[in-house]
Short mmCIF file of C-alpha atoms in Angstrom, two decimals:
data_model
loop_
_atom_site.label_atom_id
_atom_site.label_comp_id
_atom_site.label_asym_id
_atom_site.label_seq_id
_atom_site.Cartn_x
_atom_site.Cartn_y
_atom_site.Cartn_z
CA MET A 1 11.63 -15.05 -3.46
CA LEU A 2 12.72 -14.42 0.10
CA GLN A 3 13.22 -17.41 2.35
CA ARG A 4 11.07 -18.11 5.35
CA GLN A 5 12.53 -16.66 8.56
CA GLY A 6 11.47 -17.55 12.09
CA ALA A 7 7.77 -18.13 11.50
CA LEU A 8 5.53 -17.28 14.43
CA LEU A 9 2.72 -19.52 13.27
CA ARG A 10 0.24 -20.88 15.79
CA PRO A 11 -2.31 -23.71 15.34
CA GLY A 12 -5.37 -22.44 13.54
CA PHE A 13 -3.60 -19.46 12.00
CA PRO A 14 -3.19 -19.26 8.22
CA GLY A 15 0.10 -19.58 6.43
CA LEU A 16 2.43 -16.61 6.26
CA TRP A 17 2.81 -14.50 3.16
CA ARG A 18 5.51 -14.84 0.58
CA ALA A 19 7.29 -11.65 -0.34
CA LYS A 20 8.99 -10.47 -3.49
CA GLN A 21 12.07 -8.31 -3.32
CA GLY A 22 11.56 -4.85 -4.81
CA ALA A 23 13.82 -3.39 -7.43
CA GLY A 24 16.98 -1.71 -6.28
CA GLY A 25 18.80 -4.16 -4.09
CA PRO A 26 18.30 -6.06 -0.82
CA ALA A 27 14.92 -6.14 0.80
CA SER A 28 14.02 -3.38 3.24
CA PRO A 29 10.75 -2.17 4.77
CA ALA A 30 10.33 0.22 1.84
CA LYS A 31 11.18 -2.37 -0.80
CA VAL A 32 9.25 -5.45 0.32
CA PHE A 33 6.02 -6.07 -1.58
CA PHE A 34 3.54 -8.78 -0.69
CA ASP A 35 2.27 -10.65 -3.73
CA ILE A 36 -1.21 -11.86 -2.77
CA ARG A 37 -1.30 -14.28 -5.70
CA SER A 38 1.34 -16.40 -3.95
CA PHE A 39 -0.66 -16.69 -0.72
CA ASN A 40 -1.56 -20.32 -0.20
CA GLY A 41 -4.16 -19.83 2.55
CA GLY A 42 -2.62 -22.44 4.84
CA GLY A 43 0.45 -24.33 5.87
CA ASN A 44 3.76 -22.94 7.00
CA GLU A 45 5.13 -21.67 3.71
CA GLY A 46 6.14 -18.06 3.30
CA TRP A 47 8.09 -15.19 4.76
CA ASN A 48 7.53 -13.74 8.21
CA PRO A 49 6.22 -10.15 7.88
CA LEU A 50 6.80 -9.45 11.56
CA LYS A 51 10.47 -8.84 10.74
CA PHE A 52 9.48 -5.41 9.42
CA THR A 53 7.43 -2.57 10.87
CA THR A 54 5.84 -1.46 7.61
CA PHE A 55 5.11 -3.01 4.26
CA THR A 56 3.07 -2.40 1.15
CA ALA A 57 0.50 -4.90 -0.13
CA LYS A 58 -0.29 -5.46 -3.78
CA HIS A 59 -3.93 -6.35 -3.40
CA GLN A 60 -5.68 -5.37 -6.61
CA THR A 61 -7.13 -8.87 -6.98
CA LEU A 62 -8.50 -9.09 -3.43
CA THR A 63 -12.08 -8.27 -2.48
CA GLY A 64 -12.87 -5.92 0.39
CA LYS A 65 -13.57 -8.86 2.70
CA GLU A 66 -10.33 -10.60 1.76
CA LEU A 67 -8.37 -7.42 2.38
CA ASP A 68 -9.93 -7.00 5.80
CA GLU A 69 -9.10 -10.60 6.67
CA ARG A 70 -5.56 -10.19 5.41
CA PHE A 71 -4.87 -7.26 7.75
CA MET A 72 -6.88 -8.68 10.63
CA LYS A 73 -4.47 -11.61 10.57
CA GLU A 74 -1.74 -9.10 11.40
CA ALA A 75 -3.78 -7.80 14.34
CA LEU A 76 -4.23 -11.38 15.50
CA ARG A 77 -0.49 -11.91 15.38
CA GLU A 78 -0.17 -8.94 17.71
CA ALA A 79 -2.85 -10.45 19.95
CA GLN A 80 -0.84 -13.67 20.07
CA LYS A 81 2.16 -11.67 21.28
CA ALA A 82 0.05 -10.32 24.13
CA PHE A 83 -1.16 -13.84 24.93
CA ASP A 84 2.43 -15.08 25.12
CA LYS A 85 3.25 -12.28 27.60
CA ASP A 86 0.27 -13.20 29.79
CA GLU A 87 -1.54 -10.05 28.69
CA VAL A 88 -5.19 -9.94 27.60
CA PRO A 89 -4.81 -10.95 23.93
CA VAL A 90 -5.85 -7.88 21.98
CA GLY A 91 -3.81 -6.69 19.02
CA ALA A 92 -4.04 -3.84 16.54
CA VAL A 93 -2.44 -2.66 13.33
CA VAL A 94 -2.92 0.63 11.50
CA LEU A 95 -3.10 0.79 7.72
CA CYS A 96 -2.44 4.03 5.85
CA ASN A 97 -1.96 4.39 2.09
CA GLU A 98 -1.93 0.60 1.70
CA ARG A 99 0.83 0.29 4.28
CA ILE A 100 0.95 -0.93 7.86
CA ILE A 101 2.41 1.99 9.78
CA ALA A 102 1.84 0.81 13.36
CA ARG A 103 1.52 -2.43 15.30
CA ALA A 104 0.58 -2.83 18.95
CA HIS A 105 -0.79 -5.22 21.55
CA ASN A 106 -1.91 -4.99 25.15
CA LEU A 107 0.86 -4.19 27.62
CA THR A 108 -1.07 -3.18 30.72
CA GLU A 109 0.63 -5.75 32.95
CA THR A 110 4.07 -5.31 31.44
CA LEU A 111 4.00 -1.53 31.84
CA ASN A 112 1.82 -1.51 34.97
CA ASP A 113 -0.35 0.98 33.11
CA PRO A 114 -4.13 0.55 32.83
CA THR A 115 -4.19 2.74 29.70
CA ALA A 116 -1.65 0.64 27.77
CA HIS A 117 -4.27 -0.97 25.56
CA ALA A 118 -3.37 -2.03 22.04
CA GLU A 119 -5.47 0.73 20.48
CA MET A 120 -3.94 3.50 22.60
CA GLN A 121 -0.43 2.47 21.64
CA ALA A 122 -1.41 2.06 18.00
CA ILE A 123 -2.82 5.61 17.91
CA THR A 124 0.39 7.02 19.41
CA ALA A 125 2.61 5.08 17.01
CA ALA A 126 0.53 5.98 13.96
CA ALA A 127 0.45 9.67 14.89
CA ALA A 128 4.23 9.65 15.35
CA PHE A 129 4.65 7.99 11.96
CA THR A 130 2.38 10.41 10.08
CA GLY A 131 3.50 13.48 11.99
CA GLY A 132 -0.09 14.51 12.73
CA LYS A 133 -2.65 13.80 15.43
CA TYR A 134 -5.54 13.24 13.02
CA LEU A 135 -5.69 9.83 11.37
CA GLU A 136 -8.64 10.23 9.04
CA GLU A 137 -6.74 8.48 6.23
CA CYS A 138 -6.02 5.43 8.39
CA THR A 139 -7.80 2.15 9.02
CA PHE A 140 -7.46 0.48 12.42
CA TYR A 141 -7.66 -3.31 12.51
CA ILE A 142 -8.35 -4.44 16.09
CA SER A 143 -8.88 -8.04 17.14
CA VAL A 144 -11.53 -7.23 19.76
CA GLU A 145 -14.11 -4.43 20.03
CA PRO A 146 -12.47 -1.38 21.63
CA CYS A 147 -13.45 -0.32 25.14
CA VAL A 148 -14.96 3.08 25.90
CA MET A 149 -11.54 4.59 26.68
CA CYS A 150 -10.04 3.45 23.39
CA ALA A 151 -13.12 4.42 21.39
CA GLY A 152 -12.84 7.90 22.88
CA ALA A 153 -9.20 8.11 21.83
CA LEU A 154 -10.15 6.90 18.36
CA PHE A 155 -12.74 9.68 18.26
CA TRP A 156 -10.10 12.32 19.02
CA SER A 157 -7.77 10.85 16.39
CA GLN A 158 -10.64 11.01 13.88
CA ALA A 159 -9.83 7.49 12.65
CA GLY A 160 -11.07 7.05 9.10
CA ARG A 161 -12.18 3.47 9.55
CA ILE A 162 -12.23 0.88 12.33
CA VAL A 163 -12.44 -2.85 11.72
CA PHE A 164 -12.70 -5.18 14.70
CA GLY A 165 -13.06 -8.90 15.11
CA ALA A 166 -14.79 -10.22 18.22
CA SER A 167 -17.50 -8.25 20.03
CA ASP A 168 -17.11 -7.46 23.74
CA ASN A 169 -20.54 -7.51 25.32
CA LYS A 170 -19.19 -6.56 28.75
CA ARG A 171 -16.66 -3.79 28.15
CA GLY A 172 -17.01 -2.90 24.48
CA PHE A 173 -17.70 0.73 23.60
CA ARG A 174 -21.17 -0.09 22.28
CA THR A 175 -22.30 -1.00 25.80
CA ALA A 176 -22.21 2.72 26.60
CA GLY A 177 -25.46 3.12 24.71
CA SER A 178 -24.53 6.39 23.03
CA PRO A 179 -22.33 7.20 20.00
CA ILE A 180 -18.65 7.50 20.87
CA LEU A 181 -16.81 7.22 17.57
CA HIS A 182 -16.33 10.21 15.33
CA PRO A 183 -19.35 10.66 13.02
CA ARG A 184 -17.13 10.31 9.94
CA THR A 185 -15.50 7.09 11.14
CA ARG A 186 -16.65 4.03 9.22
CA LEU A 187 -17.10 0.87 11.29
CA SER A 188 -16.90 -2.81 10.30
CA GLU A 189 -17.18 -5.71 12.71
CA GLY A 190 -16.98 -9.49 12.89
CA VAL A 191 -13.87 -9.93 10.74
CA MET A 192 -12.21 -13.19 11.86
CA ALA A 193 -14.24 -12.98 15.05
CA ALA A 194 -13.93 -16.72 15.75
CA GLU A 195 -10.12 -16.56 15.85
CA ALA A 196 -10.16 -13.53 18.16
CA GLU A 197 -12.75 -15.14 20.44
CA TYR A 198 -10.68 -18.32 20.62
CA LEU A 199 -7.64 -16.44 21.89
CA MET A 200 -9.70 -14.59 24.49
CA LYS A 201 -11.38 -17.76 25.72
CA GLU A 202 -8.08 -19.62 25.95
CA PHE A 203 -6.53 -16.75 27.91
CA PHE A 204 -9.29 -16.56 30.51
CA LYS A 205 -9.54 -20.34 30.71
CA LYS A 206 -5.96 -20.57 31.95
CA LYS A 207 -6.71 -17.82 34.49
CA ARG A 208 -9.43 -19.84 36.20
#
């Protein structure tokens, strides 16, 4: 069992995952497997997955809802990074073939770029990883409902599935009133919405 390293836990966030070293020597992004049976659901025990860019999850015993929550927690960790940089706290991860292949969070202030949303960067990173512009085999986990710009980009990437947490009744893509996502894209919402909303409210509270 790998030892805990530099946990980035915040109040209200679940415990980190323990990892088992794969066969063939020291742990590496390709050899680290997350054993969901060892997840304790709370506390500070476990290994910090943010040390690696990609990992594979053994999740045969998890339900669909539990899987979505498991990967939304990773998106929320990205959102926390944005919060710590004084950026609007939105985070995203991209899952492909049971593996996180991209992580991103808002960097509009850092890069002085109004298009540097978490989703836009996640699309670019995932496309670079797969070597193709179409991401129909990928699932995007996004902490907050994408805006119209990001939904349009997700349309062009032909994202296979989008899962978001908190709704955005002011700037979310659904406020446009017409379909934006690709017709084959599957959409799920409300996964860990309370945690995502909490981060957003805390961010804008300190801005007042």
